[in-house]
CSV table of C-alpha atoms and ligand atoms in Angstrom, one decimal:
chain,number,residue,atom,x,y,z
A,1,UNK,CA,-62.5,1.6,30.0
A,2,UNK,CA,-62.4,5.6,30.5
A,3,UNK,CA,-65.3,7.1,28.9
A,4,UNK,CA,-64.5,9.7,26.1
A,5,UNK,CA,-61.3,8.2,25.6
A,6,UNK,CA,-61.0,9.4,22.0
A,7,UNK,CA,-61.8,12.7,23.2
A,8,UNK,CA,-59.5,13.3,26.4
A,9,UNK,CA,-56.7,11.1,23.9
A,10,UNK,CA,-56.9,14.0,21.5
A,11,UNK,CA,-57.5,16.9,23.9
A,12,UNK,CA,-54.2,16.0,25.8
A,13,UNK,CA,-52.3,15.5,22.6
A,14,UNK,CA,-52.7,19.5,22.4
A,15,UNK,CA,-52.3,20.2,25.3
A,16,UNK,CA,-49.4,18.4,25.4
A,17,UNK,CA,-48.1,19.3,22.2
A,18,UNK,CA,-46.8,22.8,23.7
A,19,UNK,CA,-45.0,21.3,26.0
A,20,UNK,CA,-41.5,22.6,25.3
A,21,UNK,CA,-38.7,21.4,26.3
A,22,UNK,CA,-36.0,18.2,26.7
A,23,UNK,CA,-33.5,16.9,24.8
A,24,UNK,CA,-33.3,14.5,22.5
A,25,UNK,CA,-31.0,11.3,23.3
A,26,UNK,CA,-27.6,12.1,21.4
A,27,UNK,CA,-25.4,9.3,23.2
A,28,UNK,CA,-26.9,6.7,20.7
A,29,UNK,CA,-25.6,9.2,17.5
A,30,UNK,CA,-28.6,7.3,15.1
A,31,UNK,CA,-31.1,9.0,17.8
A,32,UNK,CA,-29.5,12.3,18.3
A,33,UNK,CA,-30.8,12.4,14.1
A,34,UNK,CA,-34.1,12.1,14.6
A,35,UNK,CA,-36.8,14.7,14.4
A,36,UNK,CA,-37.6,15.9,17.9
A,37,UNK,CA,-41.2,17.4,17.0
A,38,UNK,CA,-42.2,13.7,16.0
A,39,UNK,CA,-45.5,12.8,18.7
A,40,UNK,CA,-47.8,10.2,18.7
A,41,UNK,CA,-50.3,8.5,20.8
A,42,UNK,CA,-51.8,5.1,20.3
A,43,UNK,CA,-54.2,3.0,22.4
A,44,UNK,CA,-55.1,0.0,22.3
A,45,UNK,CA,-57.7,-1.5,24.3
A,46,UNK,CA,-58.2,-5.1,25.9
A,47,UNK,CA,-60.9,-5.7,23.4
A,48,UNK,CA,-59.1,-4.9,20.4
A,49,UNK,CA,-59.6,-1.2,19.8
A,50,UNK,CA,-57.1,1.2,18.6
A,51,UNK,CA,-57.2,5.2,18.8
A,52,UNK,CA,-54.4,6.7,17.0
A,53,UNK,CA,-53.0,10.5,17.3
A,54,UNK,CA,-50.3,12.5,15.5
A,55,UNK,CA,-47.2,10.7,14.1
A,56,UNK,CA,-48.5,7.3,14.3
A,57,UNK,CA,-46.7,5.9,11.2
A,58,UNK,CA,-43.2,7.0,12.6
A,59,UNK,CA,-41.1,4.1,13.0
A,60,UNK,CA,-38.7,4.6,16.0
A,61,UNK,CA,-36.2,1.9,18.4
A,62,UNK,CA,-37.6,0.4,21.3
A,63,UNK,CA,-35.2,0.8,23.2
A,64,UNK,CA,-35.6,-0.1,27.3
A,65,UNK,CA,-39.5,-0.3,26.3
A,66,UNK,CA,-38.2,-3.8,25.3
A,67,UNK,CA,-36.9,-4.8,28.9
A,68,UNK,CA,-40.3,-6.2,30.2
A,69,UNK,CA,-40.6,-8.2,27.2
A,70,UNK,CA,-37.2,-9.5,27.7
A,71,UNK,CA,-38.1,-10.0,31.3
A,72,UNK,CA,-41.1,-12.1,30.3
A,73,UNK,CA,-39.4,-14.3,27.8
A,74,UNK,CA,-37.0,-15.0,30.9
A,75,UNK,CA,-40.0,-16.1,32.7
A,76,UNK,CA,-41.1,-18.2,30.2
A,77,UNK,CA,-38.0,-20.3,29.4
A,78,UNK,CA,-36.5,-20.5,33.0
A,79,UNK,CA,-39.5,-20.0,35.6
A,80,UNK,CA,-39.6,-17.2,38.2
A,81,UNK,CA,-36.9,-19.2,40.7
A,82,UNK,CA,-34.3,-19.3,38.4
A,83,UNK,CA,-34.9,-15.8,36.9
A,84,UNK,CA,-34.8,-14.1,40.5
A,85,UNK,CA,-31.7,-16.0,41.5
A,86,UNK,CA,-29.8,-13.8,38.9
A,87,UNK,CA,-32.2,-10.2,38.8
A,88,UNK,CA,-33.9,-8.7,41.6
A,89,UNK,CA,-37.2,-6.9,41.5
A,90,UNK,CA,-36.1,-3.8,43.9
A,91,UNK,CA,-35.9,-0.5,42.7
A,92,UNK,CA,-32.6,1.3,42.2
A,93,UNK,CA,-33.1,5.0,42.3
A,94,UNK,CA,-30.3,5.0,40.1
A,95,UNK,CA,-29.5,6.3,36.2
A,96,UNK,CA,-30.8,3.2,33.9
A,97,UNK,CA,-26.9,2.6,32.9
A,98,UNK,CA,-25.7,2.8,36.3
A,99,UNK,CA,-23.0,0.7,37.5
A,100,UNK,CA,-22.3,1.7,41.0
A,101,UNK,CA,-24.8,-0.3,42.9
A,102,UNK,CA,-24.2,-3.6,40.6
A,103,UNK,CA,-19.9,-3.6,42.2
A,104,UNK,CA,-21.8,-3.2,45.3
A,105,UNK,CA,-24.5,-6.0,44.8
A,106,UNK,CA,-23.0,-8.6,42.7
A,107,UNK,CA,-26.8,-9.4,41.2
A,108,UNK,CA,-28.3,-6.9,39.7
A,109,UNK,CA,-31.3,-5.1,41.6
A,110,UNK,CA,-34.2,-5.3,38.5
A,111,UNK,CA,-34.8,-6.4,34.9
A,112,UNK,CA,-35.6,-3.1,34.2
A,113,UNK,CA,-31.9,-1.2,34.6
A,114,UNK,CA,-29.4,-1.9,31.9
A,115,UNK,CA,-27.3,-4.5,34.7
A,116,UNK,CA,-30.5,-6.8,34.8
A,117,UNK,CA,-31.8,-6.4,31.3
A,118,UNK,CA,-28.3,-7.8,30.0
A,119,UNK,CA,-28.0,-10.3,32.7
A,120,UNK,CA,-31.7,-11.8,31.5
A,121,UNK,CA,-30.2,-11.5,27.8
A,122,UNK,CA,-27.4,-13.3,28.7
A,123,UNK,CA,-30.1,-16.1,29.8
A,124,UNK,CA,-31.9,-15.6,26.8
A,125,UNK,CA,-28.6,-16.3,24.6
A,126,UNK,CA,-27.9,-19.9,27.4
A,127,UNK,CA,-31.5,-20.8,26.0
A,128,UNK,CA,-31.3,-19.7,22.3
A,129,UNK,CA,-27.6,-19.7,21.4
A,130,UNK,CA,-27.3,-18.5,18.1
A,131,UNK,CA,-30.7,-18.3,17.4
A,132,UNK,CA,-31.4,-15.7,19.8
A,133,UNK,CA,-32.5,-12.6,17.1
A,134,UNK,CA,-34.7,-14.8,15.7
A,135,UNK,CA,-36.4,-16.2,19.0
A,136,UNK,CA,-37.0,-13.0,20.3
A,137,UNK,CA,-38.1,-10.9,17.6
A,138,UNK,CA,-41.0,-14.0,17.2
A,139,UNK,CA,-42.0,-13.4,20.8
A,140,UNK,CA,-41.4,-10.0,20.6
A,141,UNK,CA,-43.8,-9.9,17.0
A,142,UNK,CA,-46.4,-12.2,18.9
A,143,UNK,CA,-47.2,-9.8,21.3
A,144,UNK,CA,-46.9,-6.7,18.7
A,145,UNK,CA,-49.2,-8.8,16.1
A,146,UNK,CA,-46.9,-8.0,13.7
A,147,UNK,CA,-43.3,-9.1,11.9
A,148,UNK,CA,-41.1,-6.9,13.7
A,149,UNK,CA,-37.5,-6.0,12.7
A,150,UNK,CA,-33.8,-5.1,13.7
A,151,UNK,CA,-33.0,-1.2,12.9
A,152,UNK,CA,-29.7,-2.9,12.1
A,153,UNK,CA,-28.2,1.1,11.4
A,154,UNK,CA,-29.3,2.0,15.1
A,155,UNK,CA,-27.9,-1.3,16.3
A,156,UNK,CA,-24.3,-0.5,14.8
A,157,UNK,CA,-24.9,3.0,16.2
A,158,UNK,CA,-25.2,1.6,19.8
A,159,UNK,CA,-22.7,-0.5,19.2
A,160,UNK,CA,-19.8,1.9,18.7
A,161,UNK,CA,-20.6,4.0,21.6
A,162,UNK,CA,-21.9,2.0,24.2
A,163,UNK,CA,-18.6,1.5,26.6
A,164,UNK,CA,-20.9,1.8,29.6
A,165,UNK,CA,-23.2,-1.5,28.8
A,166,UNK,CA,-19.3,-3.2,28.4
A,167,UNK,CA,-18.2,-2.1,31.3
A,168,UNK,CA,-21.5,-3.8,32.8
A,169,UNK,CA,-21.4,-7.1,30.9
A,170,UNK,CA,-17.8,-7.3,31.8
A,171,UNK,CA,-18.7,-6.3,36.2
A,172,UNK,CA,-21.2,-9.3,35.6
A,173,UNK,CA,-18.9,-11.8,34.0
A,174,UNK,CA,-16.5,-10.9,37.1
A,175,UNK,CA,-19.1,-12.0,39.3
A,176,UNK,CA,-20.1,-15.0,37.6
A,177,UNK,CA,-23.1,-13.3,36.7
A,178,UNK,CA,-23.3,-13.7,33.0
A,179,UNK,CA,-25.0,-17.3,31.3
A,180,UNK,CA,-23.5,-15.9,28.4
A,181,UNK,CA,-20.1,-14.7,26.6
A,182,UNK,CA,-19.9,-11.1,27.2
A,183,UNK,CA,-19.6,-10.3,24.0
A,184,UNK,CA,-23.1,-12.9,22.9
A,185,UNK,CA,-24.8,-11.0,25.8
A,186,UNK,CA,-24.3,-7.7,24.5
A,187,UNK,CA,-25.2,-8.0,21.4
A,188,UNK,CA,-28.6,-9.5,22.1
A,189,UNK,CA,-29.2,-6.7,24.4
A,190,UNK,CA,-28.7,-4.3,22.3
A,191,UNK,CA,-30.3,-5.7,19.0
A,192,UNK,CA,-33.3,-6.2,21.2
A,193,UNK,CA,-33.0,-2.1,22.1
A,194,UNK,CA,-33.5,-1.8,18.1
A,195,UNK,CA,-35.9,-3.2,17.3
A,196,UNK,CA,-38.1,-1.1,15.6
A,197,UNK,CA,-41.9,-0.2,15.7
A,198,UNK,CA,-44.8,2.0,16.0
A,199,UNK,CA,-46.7,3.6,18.8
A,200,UNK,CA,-49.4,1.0,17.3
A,201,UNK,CA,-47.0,-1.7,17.6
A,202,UNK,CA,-46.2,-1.1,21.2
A,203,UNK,CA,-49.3,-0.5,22.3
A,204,UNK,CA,-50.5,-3.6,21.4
A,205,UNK,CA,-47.6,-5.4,22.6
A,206,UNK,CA,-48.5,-3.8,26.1
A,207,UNK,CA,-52.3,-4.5,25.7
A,208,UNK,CA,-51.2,-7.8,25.3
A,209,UNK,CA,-50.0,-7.5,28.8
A,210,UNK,CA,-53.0,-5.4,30.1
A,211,UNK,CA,-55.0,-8.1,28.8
A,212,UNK,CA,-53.3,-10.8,30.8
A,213,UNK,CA,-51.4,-12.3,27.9
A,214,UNK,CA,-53.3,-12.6,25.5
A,215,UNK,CA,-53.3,-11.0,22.5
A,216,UNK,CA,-56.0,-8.2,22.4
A,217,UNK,CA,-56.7,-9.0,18.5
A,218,UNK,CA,-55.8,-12.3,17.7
A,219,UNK,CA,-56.8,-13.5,21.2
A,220,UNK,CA,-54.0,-15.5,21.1
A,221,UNK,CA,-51.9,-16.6,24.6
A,222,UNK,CA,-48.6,-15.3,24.7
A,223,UNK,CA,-47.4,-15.5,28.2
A,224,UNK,CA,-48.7,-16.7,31.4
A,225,UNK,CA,-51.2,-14.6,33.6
A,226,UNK,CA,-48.6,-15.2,36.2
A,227,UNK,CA,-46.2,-14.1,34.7
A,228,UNK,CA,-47.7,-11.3,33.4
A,229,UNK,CA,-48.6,-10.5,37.0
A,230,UNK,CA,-44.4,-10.1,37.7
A,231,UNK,CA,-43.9,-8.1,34.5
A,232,UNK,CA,-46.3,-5.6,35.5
A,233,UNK,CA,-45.0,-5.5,39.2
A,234,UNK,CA,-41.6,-4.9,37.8
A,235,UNK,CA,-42.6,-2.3,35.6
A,236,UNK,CA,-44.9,-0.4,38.7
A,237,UNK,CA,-41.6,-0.5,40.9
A,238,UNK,CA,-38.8,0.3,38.6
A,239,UNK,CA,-39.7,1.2,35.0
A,240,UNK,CA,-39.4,4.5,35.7
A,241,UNK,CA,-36.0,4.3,37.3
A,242,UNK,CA,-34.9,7.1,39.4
A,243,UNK,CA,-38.7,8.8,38.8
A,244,UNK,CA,-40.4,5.7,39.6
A,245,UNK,CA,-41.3,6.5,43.4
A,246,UNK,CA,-42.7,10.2,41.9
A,247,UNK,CA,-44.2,8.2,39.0
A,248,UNK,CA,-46.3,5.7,41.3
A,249,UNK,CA,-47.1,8.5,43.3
A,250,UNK,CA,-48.8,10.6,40.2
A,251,UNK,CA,-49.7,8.1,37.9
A,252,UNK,CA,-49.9,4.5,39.7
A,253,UNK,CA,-49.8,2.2,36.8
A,254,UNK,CA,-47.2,0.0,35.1
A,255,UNK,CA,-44.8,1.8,32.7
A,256,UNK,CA,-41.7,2.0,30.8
A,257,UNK,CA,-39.6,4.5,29.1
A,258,UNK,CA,-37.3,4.2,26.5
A,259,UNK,CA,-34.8,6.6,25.3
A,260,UNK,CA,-36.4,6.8,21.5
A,261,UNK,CA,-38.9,8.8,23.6
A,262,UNK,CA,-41.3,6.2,24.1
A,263,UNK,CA,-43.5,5.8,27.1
A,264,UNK,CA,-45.4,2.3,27.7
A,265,UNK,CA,-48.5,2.5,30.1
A,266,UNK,CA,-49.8,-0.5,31.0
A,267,UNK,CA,-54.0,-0.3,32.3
A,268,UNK,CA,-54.1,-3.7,33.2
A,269,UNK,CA,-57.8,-5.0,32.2
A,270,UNK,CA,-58.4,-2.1,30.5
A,271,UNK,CA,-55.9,-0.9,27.5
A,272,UNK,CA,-52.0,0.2,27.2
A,273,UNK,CA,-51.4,3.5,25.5
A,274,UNK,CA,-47.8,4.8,24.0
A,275,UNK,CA,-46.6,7.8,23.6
A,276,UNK,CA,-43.8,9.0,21.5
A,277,UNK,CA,-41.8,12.1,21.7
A,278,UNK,CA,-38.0,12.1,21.5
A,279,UNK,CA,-36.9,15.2,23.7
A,280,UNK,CA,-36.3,13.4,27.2
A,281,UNK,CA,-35.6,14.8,30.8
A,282,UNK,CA,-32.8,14.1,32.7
A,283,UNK,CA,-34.0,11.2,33.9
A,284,UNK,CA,-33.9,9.5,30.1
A,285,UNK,CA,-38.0,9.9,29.5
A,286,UNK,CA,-40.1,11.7,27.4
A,287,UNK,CA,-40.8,14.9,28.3
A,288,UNK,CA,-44.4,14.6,26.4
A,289,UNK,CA,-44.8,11.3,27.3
A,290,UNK,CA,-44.6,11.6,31.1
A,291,UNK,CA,-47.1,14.6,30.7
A,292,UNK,CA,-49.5,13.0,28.6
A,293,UNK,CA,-49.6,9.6,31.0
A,294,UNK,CA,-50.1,12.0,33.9
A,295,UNK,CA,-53.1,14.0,32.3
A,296,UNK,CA,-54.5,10.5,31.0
A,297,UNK,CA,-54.2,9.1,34.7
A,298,UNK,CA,-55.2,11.5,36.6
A,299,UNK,CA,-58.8,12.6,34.2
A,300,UNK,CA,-59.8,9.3,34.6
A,301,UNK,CA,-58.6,7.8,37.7
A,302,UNK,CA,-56.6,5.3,36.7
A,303,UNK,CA,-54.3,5.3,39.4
A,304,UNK,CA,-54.5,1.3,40.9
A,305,UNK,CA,-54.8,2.9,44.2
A,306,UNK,CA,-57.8,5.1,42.9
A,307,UNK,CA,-59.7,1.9,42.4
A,308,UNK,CA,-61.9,1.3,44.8
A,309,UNK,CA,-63.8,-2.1,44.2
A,310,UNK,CA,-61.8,-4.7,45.3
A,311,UNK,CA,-63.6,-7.3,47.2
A,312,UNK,CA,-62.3,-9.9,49.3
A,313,UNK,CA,-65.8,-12.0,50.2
A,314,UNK,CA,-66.9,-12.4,53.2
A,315,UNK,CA,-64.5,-11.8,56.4
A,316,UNK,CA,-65.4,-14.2,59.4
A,317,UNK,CA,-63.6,-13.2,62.4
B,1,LIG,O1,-28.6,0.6,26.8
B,1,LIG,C1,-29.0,1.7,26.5
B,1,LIG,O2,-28.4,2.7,26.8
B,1,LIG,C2,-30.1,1.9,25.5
B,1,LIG,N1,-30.0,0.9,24.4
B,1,LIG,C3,-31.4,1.8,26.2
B,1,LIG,C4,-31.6,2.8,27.3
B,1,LIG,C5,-33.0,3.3,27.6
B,1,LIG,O3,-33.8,3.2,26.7
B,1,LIG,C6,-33.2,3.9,28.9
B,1,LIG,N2,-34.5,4.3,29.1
B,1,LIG,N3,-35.0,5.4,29.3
């Protein structure tokens, strides 16, 4: 755990909060509304601790933050096999609503682009039919620690505009891709996109993951260590979408952006922080958010390849 953290937590808040510059989302008409000087940083720690900065009470979607959740309740219910029969795990270096390399690829490349994330809703929906709100705001509100809820005027937002997530739930049902109707699949996706929360919410949820499952507070078990271990390497290799290559390069942890303006960094063993701050860059993240991951990463040597105690025993030749 980085020493000082309250202190380098507030001093980058600052810093970062000149950072002009961005644009808020404005595809999604319900987030185009929203006040773009809105920041926030939470922490949360593997041991329970939380450090809060700025706009902490403002409640915002989750948007693709909610993909490696998603991911993991896939994991859960159907077992890594059967998952990675219908998603991939490579990067895309593509836009997150990209369709061009899913005509090419029948089976979409990661969980983390709009393609996969449906395709492991439409699993989700096989699993929980009707029920499937319900079943993954629970797991969804296990790792937050917290009821969580459907923005249900975000959620009809998204779902008069979003032609491109139709065209790729249709592509996948044309490839026999889909467990679900298209229709059924969409939805879920995108009423697990709303889902609304807190940079204290998401933090935990992602010290839930930092802390191999369990829950940092309630020290409860909500997903496997192993599968933990494939959220994370998901989230390392393709969170960041198109940026992820510079963004393992800089920073070197797990992380995921949503287009709210939320980044999710994952320190595993040690904490997650989130940061929230709607104007975005072109490659749909935080403007703020990338910045203040960096700083954070980079004071305290975060960066997994930074780390420099890894032991493997004995080696006999
Ligand atoms: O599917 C969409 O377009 C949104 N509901 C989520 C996209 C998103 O958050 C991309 N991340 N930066």
């Amino acid at each position: 755990m980085p020493a000082n953290l309250k202190k380098s937590l507030s001093e980058i808040y600052e810093r970062c909060q000149s950072l002009e510059g961005g644009a808020v989302a404005d595809y999604i008409p319900e987030l185009a509304r929203v006040d773009p000087r809105l920041f926030a940083i939470a922490a949360v720690t593997t041991d329970g601790r939380l450090f809060e900065l700025g706009d902490s009470d403002a409640a915002f979607t989750i948007q693709s933050t909610a993909k490696p959740f998603a991911y993991a309740a896939a994991l859960r219910e159907f077992g890594l096999e059967s998952v990675l029969a219908r998603v991939g795990v490579e990067p895309t270096g593509d836009d997150f609503n990209s369709i061009s390399r899913l005509d090419r690829s029948k089976r979409p490349m990661n969980p983390m682009v709009n393609a996969g994330a449906i395709s492991v809703c439409s699993m989700l929906h096989s699993a929980y039919g009707d029920t499937g709100e319900a079943r993954l705001l629970e797991f969804f509100s296990d790792f937050a620690g917290e009821q969580l809820a459907v923005d249900s005027v975000t959620y009809a937002s998204e779902m008069e505009t979003t032609d491109g997530n139709r065209a790729i739930v249709y592509l996948l049902n044309k490839f026999r891709n889909l467990q679900a109707p298209p229709q059924a699949a969409l939805d879920l996706y995108i009423k697990m996109c709303s889902i609304q929360t807190t940079v204290r919410g998401l933090a935990t949820m992602g010290a839930t993951l930092a802390n191999q499952g369990m829950h940092p507070v309630r020290k409860r078990r909500v997903l496997e260590a192993a599968h933990v271990r494939d959220v994370l390497s998901v989230m390392l290799s393709c969170g960041m979408y198109n940026y992820a290559g510079q963004w393992v390069f800089d920073v070197g942890l797990p992380a995921k952006s949503g287009v709210s303006g939320a980044v999710l960094m994952i320190v595993p063993g040690v904490m997650a922080v989130c940061v929230y701050s709607p104007p975005l860059d072109g490659s749909g993240t935080s403007v703020r958010g990338i910045a203040a991951c960096k700083e954070l990463s980079q004071r305290h040597r975060l960066h997994l390849l930074d780390q420099t105690d890894l032991s493997i025993g004995e080696i006999n030749d």
